[in-house]
Amino acid sequence: MIKTIPKQPEGRSRHRWWSRHIHYYYYRLLRLQDSPEAIARGATVGVFWGFFPFFGLQMVLAVMTATLVRGNRLVAMATTWVSNPFTYVPIYAFNFHVGQILLRFQDIDLTDVDWTSSDLFYLGGKFALTLGLGCFVVGSIVAMLTYSLTVPALYRLRRLRHHRRCRSRR
């Protein structure tokens, strides 16, 4: 006789899948052999490049920069996913708005464009400058916050892990 395992409802199994993956990556983060500062530098670089619209190049730029600043390259690649298909539009719209405020370019309105080559050339340069400055400023601020929050958090997580290990050995 063959025993069958009863199926769980779809919602519960999906929850367990996400839960397992979150725990897996949490423990991978705890077990990284780099110093908390190197991991934080990697996260900082990845988050910074994640705020730029260089689709496909974000990870390459993050790894190159992480190598230069001696940050963790794996963490740098992973944290570029702060911008993903679900967050592209709000992040870049916010970055563009910040660029408009800083450059005082309030006349860029994409709804009133004639779409002639001269208008597009003029608007393209202005648009790229506005978005680029906004991405740089927002990315820099979020990167600094990432570093300042990640280093103490990693020290705390490692300390907690060490205490748990010591307790379990008793």
CSV table of N, CA and C in Angstrom, one decimal:
chain,number,residue,atom,x,y,z
A,1,MET,N,0.8,-1.2,0.0
A,1,MET,CA,0.0,0.0,0.0
A,1,MET,C,0.9,1.2,0.0
A,2,ILE,N,0.6,2.2,-0.9
A,2,ILE,CA,1.3,3.4,-1.0
A,2,ILE,C,0.7,4.5,-0.1
A,3,LYS,N,1.5,5.1,0.7
A,3,LYS,CA,1.0,6.2,1.5
A,3,LYS,C,1.1,7.5,0.8
A,4,THR,N,0.1,8.3,0.9
A,4,THR,CA,0.2,9.6,0.2
A,4,THR,C,0.3,10.7,1.3
A,5,ILE,N,1.0,11.7,1.1
A,5,ILE,CA,1.1,12.8,2.0
A,5,ILE,C,0.0,13.8,1.7
A,6,PRO,N,-0.8,14.2,2.7
A,6,PRO,CA,-1.8,15.1,2.4
A,6,PRO,C,-1.2,16.5,1.9
A,7,LYS,N,-1.8,17.1,1.0
A,7,LYS,CA,-1.4,18.4,0.5
A,7,LYS,C,-1.8,19.5,1.4
A,8,GLN,N,-1.0,20.4,1.5
A,8,GLN,CA,-1.3,21.6,2.3
A,8,GLN,C,-2.0,22.6,1.4
A,9,PRO,N,-2.8,23.5,2.0
A,9,PRO,CA,-3.4,24.5,1.2
A,9,PRO,C,-2.3,25.4,0.5
A,10,GLU,N,-2.6,25.9,-0.6
A,10,GLU,CA,-1.6,26.7,-1.4
A,10,GLU,C,-1.0,27.8,-0.6
A,11,GLY,N,-1.8,28.5,0.1
A,11,GLY,CA,-1.3,29.7,0.8
A,11,GLY,C,-0.2,29.3,1.9
A,12,ARG,N,-0.4,28.2,2.6
A,12,ARG,CA,0.5,27.8,3.6
A,12,ARG,C,1.8,27.4,3.0
A,13,SER,N,1.8,26.6,1.9
A,13,SER,CA,3.0,26.1,1.3
A,13,SER,C,3.8,27.3,0.7
A,14,ARG,N,3.1,28.3,0.2
A,14,ARG,CA,3.8,29.4,-0.4
A,14,ARG,C,4.5,30.2,0.8
A,15,HIS,N,3.8,30.3,1.9
A,15,HIS,CA,4.3,31.0,3.0
A,15,HIS,C,5.6,30.3,3.5
A,16,ARG,N,5.6,29.0,3.6
A,16,ARG,CA,6.7,28.3,4.0
A,16,ARG,C,7.9,28.4,3.1
A,17,TRP,N,7.6,28.5,1.8
A,17,TRP,CA,8.7,28.6,0.8
A,17,TRP,C,9.4,30.0,1.0
A,18,TRP,N,8.6,31.1,1.2
A,18,TRP,CA,9.2,32.4,1.4
A,18,TRP,C,10.0,32.4,2.8
A,19,SER,N,9.4,31.8,3.8
A,19,SER,CA,10.0,31.7,5.1
A,19,SER,C,11.3,31.0,5.0
A,20,ARG,N,11.4,29.9,4.3
A,20,ARG,CA,12.6,29.1,4.2
A,20,ARG,C,13.7,29.9,3.5
A,21,HIS,N,13.3,30.6,2.4
A,21,HIS,CA,14.3,31.4,1.7
A,21,HIS,C,14.8,32.6,2.5
A,22,ILE,N,13.9,33.2,3.2
A,22,ILE,CA,14.3,34.3,4.1
A,22,ILE,C,15.3,33.8,5.1
A,23,HIS,N,15.0,32.7,5.8
A,23,HIS,CA,15.9,32.2,6.8
A,23,HIS,C,17.2,31.7,6.2
A,24,TYR,N,17.2,31.2,5.0
A,24,TYR,CA,18.4,30.7,4.3
A,24,TYR,C,19.3,31.9,4.1
A,25,TYR,N,18.8,33.0,3.5
A,25,TYR,CA,19.7,34.1,3.2
A,25,TYR,C,20.1,34.8,4.5
A,26,TYR,N,19.2,34.8,5.5
A,26,TYR,CA,19.6,35.4,6.8
A,26,TYR,C,20.8,34.7,7.4
A,27,TYR,N,20.8,33.4,7.4
A,27,TYR,CA,21.9,32.6,7.9
A,27,TYR,C,23.1,32.7,7.0
A,28,ARG,N,22.9,32.8,5.7
A,28,ARG,CA,24.1,33.0,4.8
A,28,ARG,C,24.8,34.4,5.1
A,29,LEU,N,24.0,35.4,5.4
A,29,LEU,CA,24.5,36.7,5.8
A,29,LEU,C,25.3,36.6,7.1
A,30,LEU,N,24.8,35.8,8.1
A,30,LEU,CA,25.5,35.7,9.3
A,30,LEU,C,26.8,34.9,9.2
A,31,ARG,N,26.8,34.0,8.2
A,31,ARG,CA,28.0,33.1,8.1
A,31,ARG,C,29.0,33.7,7.1
A,32,LEU,N,28.8,34.8,6.5
A,32,LEU,CA,29.8,35.4,5.7
A,32,LEU,C,31.1,35.6,6.5
A,33,GLN,N,32.2,35.3,5.9
A,33,GLN,CA,33.5,35.3,6.6
A,33,GLN,C,34.1,36.7,6.6
A,34,ASP,N,33.6,37.7,5.9
A,34,ASP,CA,34.2,39.0,5.9
A,34,ASP,C,33.8,39.7,7.1
A,35,SER,N,34.6,40.8,7.4
A,35,SER,CA,34.3,41.7,8.5
A,35,SER,C,33.0,42.4,8.3
A,36,PRO,N,32.3,42.8,9.4
A,36,PRO,CA,31.1,43.6,9.2
A,36,PRO,C,31.3,44.9,8.3
A,37,GLU,N,32.5,45.5,8.4
A,37,GLU,CA,32.7,46.7,7.7
A,37,GLU,C,32.8,46.3,6.2
A,38,ALA,N,33.4,45.2,5.8
A,38,ALA,CA,33.5,44.8,4.4
A,38,ALA,C,32.2,44.5,3.8
A,39,ILE,N,31.4,43.8,4.6
A,39,ILE,CA,30.0,43.4,4.2
A,39,ILE,C,29.2,44.7,4.0
A,40,ALA,N,29.3,45.7,4.9
A,40,ALA,CA,28.6,46.9,4.9
A,40,ALA,C,29.1,47.7,3.7
A,41,ARG,N,30.4,47.7,3.4
A,41,ARG,CA,30.9,48.4,2.2
A,41,ARG,C,30.2,47.8,0.9
A,42,GLY,N,30.1,46.5,0.9
A,42,GLY,CA,29.5,45.8,-0.3
A,42,GLY,C,28.0,46.2,-0.4
A,43,ALA,N,27.3,46.2,0.7
A,43,ALA,CA,25.9,46.6,0.7
A,43,ALA,C,25.8,48.1,0.3
A,44,THR,N,26.7,48.9,0.8
A,44,THR,CA,26.6,50.4,0.4
A,44,THR,C,26.8,50.6,-1.1
A,45,VAL,N,27.8,49.9,-1.6
A,45,VAL,CA,28.1,50.1,-3.1
A,45,VAL,C,26.9,49.5,-3.9
A,46,GLY,N,26.3,48.4,-3.5
A,46,GLY,CA,25.2,47.8,-4.2
A,46,GLY,C,24.0,48.7,-4.2
A,47,VAL,N,23.7,49.2,-3.0
A,47,VAL,CA,22.5,50.1,-2.9
A,47,VAL,C,22.7,51.4,-3.7
A,48,PHE,N,23.9,51.9,-3.7
A,48,PHE,CA,24.2,53.1,-4.4
A,48,PHE,C,23.9,52.9,-5.9
A,49,TRP,N,24.5,51.8,-6.5
A,49,TRP,CA,24.3,51.6,-7.9
A,49,TRP,C,22.9,51.1,-8.2
A,50,GLY,N,22.2,50.6,-7.2
A,50,GLY,CA,20.8,50.2,-7.5
A,50,GLY,C,19.9,51.3,-7.7
A,51,PHE,N,20.3,52.5,-7.3
A,51,PHE,CA,19.5,53.7,-7.5
A,51,PHE,C,19.7,54.3,-8.9
A,52,PHE,N,20.6,53.8,-9.7
A,52,PHE,CA,20.8,54.3,-11.1
A,52,PHE,C,20.1,53.4,-12.1
A,53,PRO,N,19.6,54.0,-13.2
A,53,PRO,CA,18.9,53.2,-14.2
A,53,PRO,C,19.8,52.5,-15.2
A,54,PHE,N,20.9,51.9,-14.7
A,54,PHE,CA,21.8,51.2,-15.6
A,54,PHE,C,21.4,49.7,-15.7
A,55,PHE,N,20.3,49.4,-16.3
A,55,PHE,CA,19.7,48.1,-16.3
A,55,PHE,C,20.8,47.1,-16.9
A,56,GLY,N,21.1,46.1,-16.2
A,56,GLY,CA,22.1,45.1,-16.7
A,56,GLY,C,23.5,45.5,-16.3
A,57,LEU,N,23.8,46.7,-16.0
A,57,LEU,CA,25.1,47.1,-15.6
A,57,LEU,C,25.2,47.4,-14.1
A,58,GLN,N,24.1,47.4,-13.4
A,58,GLN,CA,24.2,47.7,-12.0
A,58,GLN,C,25.1,46.7,-11.2
A,59,MET,N,24.9,45.5,-11.5
A,59,MET,CA,25.7,44.5,-10.8
A,59,MET,C,27.2,44.5,-11.2
A,60,VAL,N,27.5,44.8,-12.4
A,60,VAL,CA,28.8,44.9,-12.9
A,60,VAL,C,29.5,46.1,-12.2
A,61,LEU,N,28.8,47.2,-12.2
A,61,LEU,CA,29.4,48.4,-11.6
A,61,LEU,C,29.6,48.2,-10.1
A,62,ALA,N,28.6,47.5,-9.5
A,62,ALA,CA,28.7,47.3,-8.0
A,62,ALA,C,29.9,46.4,-7.7
A,63,VAL,N,30.1,45.3,-8.5
A,63,VAL,CA,31.2,44.4,-8.2
A,63,VAL,C,32.5,45.1,-8.4
A,64,MET,N,32.6,45.9,-9.5
A,64,MET,CA,33.9,46.7,-9.7
A,64,MET,C,34.2,47.7,-8.6
A,65,THR,N,33.1,48.4,-8.2
A,65,THR,CA,33.3,49.4,-7.1
A,65,THR,C,33.6,48.7,-5.8
A,66,ALA,N,32.9,47.5,-5.5
A,66,ALA,CA,33.2,46.8,-4.3
A,66,ALA,C,34.6,46.3,-4.2
A,67,THR,N,35.1,45.9,-5.4
A,67,THR,CA,36.5,45.4,-5.4
A,67,THR,C,37.5,46.6,-5.1
A,68,LEU,N,37.1,47.8,-5.6
A,68,LEU,CA,38.0,49.0,-5.4
A,68,LEU,C,38.0,49.4,-3.9
A,69,VAL,N,36.8,49.3,-3.2
A,69,VAL,CA,36.7,49.7,-1.8
A,69,VAL,C,36.8,48.5,-0.9
A,70,ARG,N,37.2,47.4,-1.4
A,70,ARG,CA,37.4,46.1,-0.6
A,70,ARG,C,36.1,45.8,0.2
A,71,GLY,N,35.0,45.8,-0.5
A,71,GLY,CA,33.7,45.4,0.0
A,71,GLY,C,33.4,44.0,-0.5
A,72,ASN,N,32.4,43.4,0.2
A,72,ASN,CA,32.0,42.1,-0.2
A,72,ASN,C,31.3,42.1,-1.6
A,73,ARG,N,31.8,41.4,-2.6
A,73,ARG,CA,31.2,41.5,-3.9
A,73,ARG,C,29.9,40.8,-4.0
A,74,LEU,N,29.7,39.7,-3.3
A,74,LEU,CA,28.4,39.0,-3.3
A,74,LEU,C,27.3,39.9,-2.8
A,75,VAL,N,27.6,40.5,-1.7
A,75,VAL,CA,26.6,41.4,-1.0
A,75,VAL,C,26.3,42.6,-2.0
A,76,ALA,N,27.4,43.1,-2.6
A,76,ALA,CA,27.2,44.3,-3.5
A,76,ALA,C,26.2,43.9,-4.7
A,77,MET,N,26.5,42.7,-5.2
A,77,MET,CA,25.6,42.2,-6.3
A,77,MET,C,24.1,42.1,-5.8
A,78,ALA,N,24.0,41.5,-4.7
A,78,ALA,CA,22.6,41.2,-4.1
A,78,ALA,C,21.9,42.5,-3.8
A,79,THR,N,22.6,43.5,-3.3
A,79,THR,CA,21.9,44.7,-2.9
A,79,THR,C,21.5,45.7,-4.0
A,80,THR,N,22.0,45.4,-5.2
A,80,THR,CA,21.6,46.2,-6.4
A,80,THR,C,20.1,46.0,-6.6
A,81,TRP,N,19.6,44.9,-6.1
A,81,TRP,CA,18.2,44.5,-6.4
A,81,TRP,C,17.2,45.4,-5.5
A,82,VAL,N,17.8,46.4,-4.9
A,82,VAL,CA,16.9,47.4,-4.2
A,82,VAL,C,16.0,48.0,-5.3
A,83,SER,N,16.5,48.1,-6.5
A,83,SER,CA,15.7,48.5,-7.6
A,83,SER,C,15.4,47.2,-8.5
A,84,ASN,N,14.2,46.9,-8.6
A,84,ASN,CA,13.8,45.7,-9.3
A,84,ASN,C,12.5,46.0,-10.1
A,85,PRO,N,12.0,45.2,-11.0
A,85,PRO,CA,10.9,45.5,-11.8
A,85,PRO,C,9.7,46.1,-11.0
A,86,PHE,N,9.6,45.8,-9.7
A,86,PHE,CA,8.5,46.3,-8.9
A,86,PHE,C,8.7,47.7,-8.4
A,87,THR,N,10.0,48.1,-8.3
A,87,THR,CA,10.3,49.3,-7.6
A,87,THR,C,10.9,50.4,-8.6
A,88,TYR,N,11.2,50.0,-9.9
A,88,TYR,CA,11.8,50.9,-10.8
A,88,TYR,C,11.1,52.2,-10.9
A,89,VAL,N,9.8,52.2,-11.2
A,89,VAL,CA,9.0,53.4,-11.4
A,89,VAL,C,9.0,54.3,-10.2
A,90,PRO,N,8.7,53.9,-9.0
A,90,PRO,CA,8.7,54.8,-7.9
A,90,PRO,C,10.1,55.4,-7.6
A,91,ILE,N,11.1,54.5,-7.7
A,91,ILE,CA,12.4,55.0,-7.4
A,91,ILE,C,12.9,56.1,-8.4
A,92,TYR,N,12.8,55.8,-9.6
A,92,TYR,CA,13.2,56.7,-10.6
A,92,TYR,C,12.4,58.0,-10.7
A,93,ALA,N,11.1,57.8,-10.5
A,93,ALA,CA,10.2,59.0,-10.4
A,93,ALA,C,10.7,59.9,-9.3
A,94,PHE,N,10.9,59.3,-8.1
A,94,PHE,CA,11.4,60.1,-7.0
A,94,PHE,C,12.8,60.8,-7.3
A,95,ASN,N,13.7,60.0,-7.9
A,95,ASN,CA,15.0,60.5,-8.2
A,95,ASN,C,14.9,61.7,-9.2
A,96,PHE,N,14.0,61.5,-10.2
A,96,PHE,CA,13.8,62.6,-11.2
A,96,PHE,C,13.3,63.9,-10.5
A,97,HIS,N,12.3,63.7,-9.5
A,97,HIS,CA,11.8,64.8,-8.8
A,97,HIS,C,12.8,65.5,-8.0
A,98,VAL,N,13.7,64.7,-7.3
A,98,VAL,CA,14.8,65.3,-6.5
A,98,VAL,C,15.7,66.1,-7.5
A,99,GLY,N,16.0,65.5,-8.6
A,99,GLY,CA,16.9,66.2,-9.6
A,99,GLY,C,16.2,67.6,-10.1
A,100,GLN,N,14.9,67.5,-10.3
A,100,GLN,CA,14.2,68.7,-10.7
A,100,GLN,C,14.3,69.8,-9.6
A,101,ILE,N,14.2,69.4,-8.3
A,101,ILE,CA,14.2,70.4,-7.2
A,101,ILE,C,15.7,71.0,-7.2
A,102,LEU,N,16.7,70.1,-7.2
A,102,LEU,CA,18.0,70.6,-7.1
A,102,LEU,C,18.5,71.5,-8.3
A,103,LEU,N,18.1,71.1,-9.5
A,103,LEU,CA,18.4,71.9,-10.7
A,103,LEU,C,17.5,73.0,-11.0
A,104,ARG,N,16.3,73.0,-10.3
A,104,ARG,CA,15.3,74.0,-10.5
A,104,ARG,C,14.8,73.9,-12.0
A,105,PHE,N,14.7,72.7,-12.5
A,105,PHE,CA,14.1,72.5,-13.8
A,105,PHE,C,12.7,72.1,-13.6
A,106,GLN,N,11.8,73.1,-13.5
A,106,GLN,CA,10.4,72.8,-13.3
A,106,GLN,C,9.7,72.7,-14.7
A,107,ASP,N,10.4,73.1,-15.7
A,107,ASP,CA,9.8,73.1,-17.1
A,107,ASP,C,9.8,71.8,-17.8
A,108,ILE,N,10.4,70.8,-17.2
A,108,ILE,CA,10.4,69.5,-17.9
A,108,ILE,C,9.0,68.8,-17.6
A,109,ASP,N,8.2,68.8,-18.6
A,109,ASP,CA,6.9,68.1,-18.5
A,109,ASP,C,6.8,67.1,-19.7
A,110,LEU,N,6.8,65.9,-19.4
A,110,LEU,CA,6.8,64.9,-20.5
A,110,LEU,C,5.5,64.8,-21.2
A,111,THR,N,4.4,65.4,-20.7
A,111,THR,CA,3.1,65.3,-21.3
A,111,THR,C,3.0,66.3,-22.4
A,112,ASP,N,3.7,67.4,-22.4
A,112,ASP,CA,3.6,68.5,-23.4
A,112,ASP,C,4.7,68.4,-24.4
A,113,VAL,N,5.3,67.3,-24.6
A,113,VAL,CA,6.5,67.2,-25.6
A,113,VAL,C,5.9,67.1,-27.0
A,114,ASP,N,6.5,67.8,-28.0
A,114,ASP,CA,6.1,67.7,-29.4
A,114,ASP,C,6.7,66.5,-30.1
A,115,TRP,N,7.7,65.8,-29.5
A,115,TRP,CA,8.3,64.6,-30.0
A,115,TRP,C,9.0,64.8,-31.3
A,116,THR,N,9.4,66.1,-31.6
A,116,THR,CA,10.3,66.3,-32.7
A,116,THR,C,11.7,66.1,-32.3
A,117,SER,N,12.6,65.9,-33.3
A,117,SER,CA,14.0,65.5,-33.0
A,117,SER,C,14.7,66.6,-32.1
A,118,SER,N,14.4,67.9,-32.5
A,118,SER,CA,15.1,68.9,-31.7
A,118,SER,C,14.6,69.0,-30.3
A,119,ASP,N,13.3,68.8,-30.1
A,119,ASP,CA,12.7,68.8,-28.7
A,119,ASP,C,13.3,67.6,-27.9
A,120,LEU,N,13.3,66.5,-28.6
A,120,LEU,CA,13.8,65.3,-27.9
A,120,LEU,C,15.3,65.4,-27.5
A,121,PHE,N,16.1,66.0,-28.4
A,121,PHE,CA,17.5,66.1,-28.1
A,121,PHE,C,17.7,67.0,-26.9
A,122,TYR,N,17.0,68.2,-26.9
A,122,TYR,CA,17.0,69.1,-25.8
A,122,TYR,C,16.5,68.5,-24.6
A,123,LEU,N,15.4,67.9,-24.7
A,123,LEU,CA,14.7,67.3,-23.5
A,123,LEU,C,15.5,66.1,-23.0
A,124,GLY,N,16.1,65.3,-23.9
A,124,GLY,CA,16.9,64.2,-23.5
A,124,GLY,C,18.1,64.5,-22.6
A,125,GLY,N,18.8,65.6,-23.0
A,125,GLY,CA,20.0,66.0,-22.2
A,125,GLY,C,19.5,66.5,-20.9
A,126,LYS,N,18.5,67.3,-20.9
A,126,LYS,CA,18.0,67.9,-19.6
A,126,LYS,C,17.4,66.7,-18.7
A,127,PHE,N,16.7,65.8,-19.4
A,127,PHE,CA,16.1,64.7,-18.6
A,127,PHE,C,17.2,63.8,-18.0
A,128,ALA,N,18.2,63.5,-18.8
A,128,ALA,CA,19.3,62.7,-18.3
A,128,ALA,C,20.1,63.4,-17.2
A,129,LEU,N,20.3,64.7,-17.3
A,129,LEU,CA,21.0,65.4,-16.2
A,129,LEU,C,20.2,65.4,-15.0
A,130,THR,N,18.9,65.7,-15.1
A,130,THR,CA,18.0,65.7,-14.0
A,130,THR,C,17.9,64.4,-13.3
A,131,LEU,N,17.7,63.3,-14.0
A,131,LEU,CA,17.6,62.0,-13.4
A,131,LEU,C,19.0,61.6,-12.9
A,132,GLY,N,20.0,61.9,-13.6
A,132,GLY,CA,21.4,61.5,-13.1
A,132,GLY,C,21.7,62.1,-11.7
A,133,LEU,N,21.5,63.4,-11.6
A,133,LEU,CA,21.7,64.1,-10.4
A,133,LEU,C,20.9,63.6,-9.3
A,134,GLY,N,19.6,63.4,-9.6
A,134,GLY,CA,18.7,62.8,-8.5
A,134,GLY,C,19.1,61.5,-8.1
A,135,CYS,N,19.5,60.6,-9.0
A,135,CYS,CA,20.0,59.3,-8.7
A,135,CYS,C,21.3,59.3,-7.8
A,136,PHE,N,22.2,60.2,-8.2
A,136,PHE,CA,23.4,60.4,-7.4
A,136,PHE,C,23.1,60.8,-6.0
A,137,VAL,N,22.3,61.8,-5.8
A,137,VAL,CA,22.0,62.4,-4.5
A,137,VAL,C,21.3,61.4,-3.6
A,138,VAL,N,20.2,60.8,-4.2
A,138,VAL,CA,19.4,59.9,-3.4
A,138,VAL,C,20.2,58.6,-3.1
A,139,GLY,N,20.9,58.1,-4.1
A,139,GLY,CA,21.7,56.9,-3.9
A,139,GLY,C,22.8,57.2,-2.9
A,140,SER,N,23.4,58.3,-2.9
A,140,SER,CA,24.5,58.6,-1.9
A,140,SER,C,23.9,58.7,-0.5
A,141,ILE,N,22.7,59.3,-0.3
A,141,ILE,CA,22.1,59.4,1.0
A,141,ILE,C,21.7,58.0,1.5
A,142,VAL,N,21.1,57.2,0.6
A,142,VAL,CA,20.6,55.9,1.1
A,142,VAL,C,21.9,55.0,1.3
A,143,ALA,N,22.9,55.2,0.5
A,143,ALA,CA,24.1,54.4,0.7
A,143,ALA,C,24.8,54.7,2.1
A,144,MET,N,24.8,56.0,2.5
A,144,MET,CA,25.4,56.3,3.8
A,144,MET,C,24.5,55.8,4.9
A,145,LEU,N,23.2,55.8,4.8
A,145,LEU,CA,22.3,55.2,5.7
A,145,LEU,C,22.5,53.7,5.8
A,146,THR,N,22.7,53.1,4.7
A,146,THR,CA,22.9,51.6,4.6
A,146,THR,C,24.2,51.3,5.4
A,147,TYR,N,25.3,52.0,5.2
A,147,TYR,CA,26.5,51.7,5.9
A,147,TYR,C,26.3,51.9,7.4
A,148,SER,N,25.8,53.0,7.8
A,148,SER,CA,25.6,53.3,9.2
A,148,SER,C,24.7,52.4,9.9
A,149,LEU,N,23.8,51.8,9.2
A,149,LEU,CA,22.8,50.8,9.9
A,149,LEU,C,23.4,49.4,9.8
A,150,THR,N,24.1,49.1,8.7
A,150,THR,CA,24.5,47.7,8.5
A,150,THR,C,25.6,47.3,9.5
A,151,VAL,N,26.6,48.1,9.7
A,151,VAL,CA,27.8,47.8,10.6
A,151,VAL,C,27.3,47.4,12.0
A,152,PRO,N,26.5,48.3,12.7
A,152,PRO,CA,26.1,47.9,14.0
A,152,PRO,C,25.1,46.7,14.0
A,153,ALA,N,24.3,46.6,13.0
A,153,ALA,CA,23.4,45.4,12.9
A,153,ALA,C,24.2,44.1,12.8
A,154,LEU,N,25.2,44.1,11.9
A,154,LEU,CA,26.0,42.9,11.8
A,154,LEU,C,26.7,42.5,13.0
A,155,TYR,N,27.3,43.5,13.7
A,155,TYR,CA,28.0,43.2,15.0
A,155,TYR,C,27.0,42.7,16.0
A,156,ARG,N,25.8,43.2,16.0
A,156,ARG,CA,24.8,42.7,17.0
A,156,ARG,C,24.4,41.3,16.6
A,157,LEU,N,24.1,41.1,15.3
A,157,LEU,CA,23.7,39.7,14.9
A,157,LEU,C,24.8,38.7,15.2
A,158,ARG,N,26.0,39.0,15.0
A,158,ARG,CA,27.1,38.1,15.3
A,158,ARG,C,27.3,37.9,16.8
A,159,ARG,N,27.1,38.9,17.5
A,159,ARG,CA,27.1,38.8,19.0
A,159,ARG,C,26.0,37.8,19.5
A,160,LEU,N,24.8,38.0,19.0
A,160,LEU,CA,23.7,37.2,19.3
A,160,LEU,C,23.9,35.7,18.9
A,161,ARG,N,24.5,35.6,17.7
A,161,ARG,CA,24.8,34.2,17.3
A,161,ARG,C,25.8,33.5,18.2
A,162,HIS,N,26.8,34.3,18.6
A,162,HIS,CA,27.9,33.8,19.4
A,162,HIS,C,27.3,33.4,20.8
A,163,HIS,N,26.4,34.2,21.3
A,163,HIS,CA,25.8,33.9,22.6
A,163,HIS,C,24.9,32.6,22.5
A,164,ARG,N,24.2,32.5,21.4
A,164,ARG,CA,23.3,31.3,21.2
A,164,ARG,C,24.2,30.1,21.2
A,165,ARG,N,25.3,30.2,20.4
A,165,ARG,CA,26.2,29.0,20.3
A,165,ARG,C,26.8,28.6,21.7
A,166,CYS,N,27.2,29.6,22.4
A,166,CYS,CA,27.8,29.3,23.8
A,166,CYS,C,26.7,28.7,24.7
A,167,ARG,N,25.5,29.2,24.6
A,167,ARG,CA,24.4,28.6,25.5
A,167,ARG,C,24.1,27.2,25.1
A,168,SER,N,24.1,26.9,23.8
A,168,SER,CA,23.7,25.6,23.4
A,168,SER,C,24.8,24.6,23.7
A,169,ARG,N,26.0,25.0,23.9
A,169,ARG,CA,27.1,24.1,24.3
A,169,ARG,C,27.1,23.7,25.7
A,170,ARG,N,26.4,24.4,26.5
A,170,ARG,CA,26.4,24.2,28.0
A,170,ARG,C,25.7,22.9,28.3
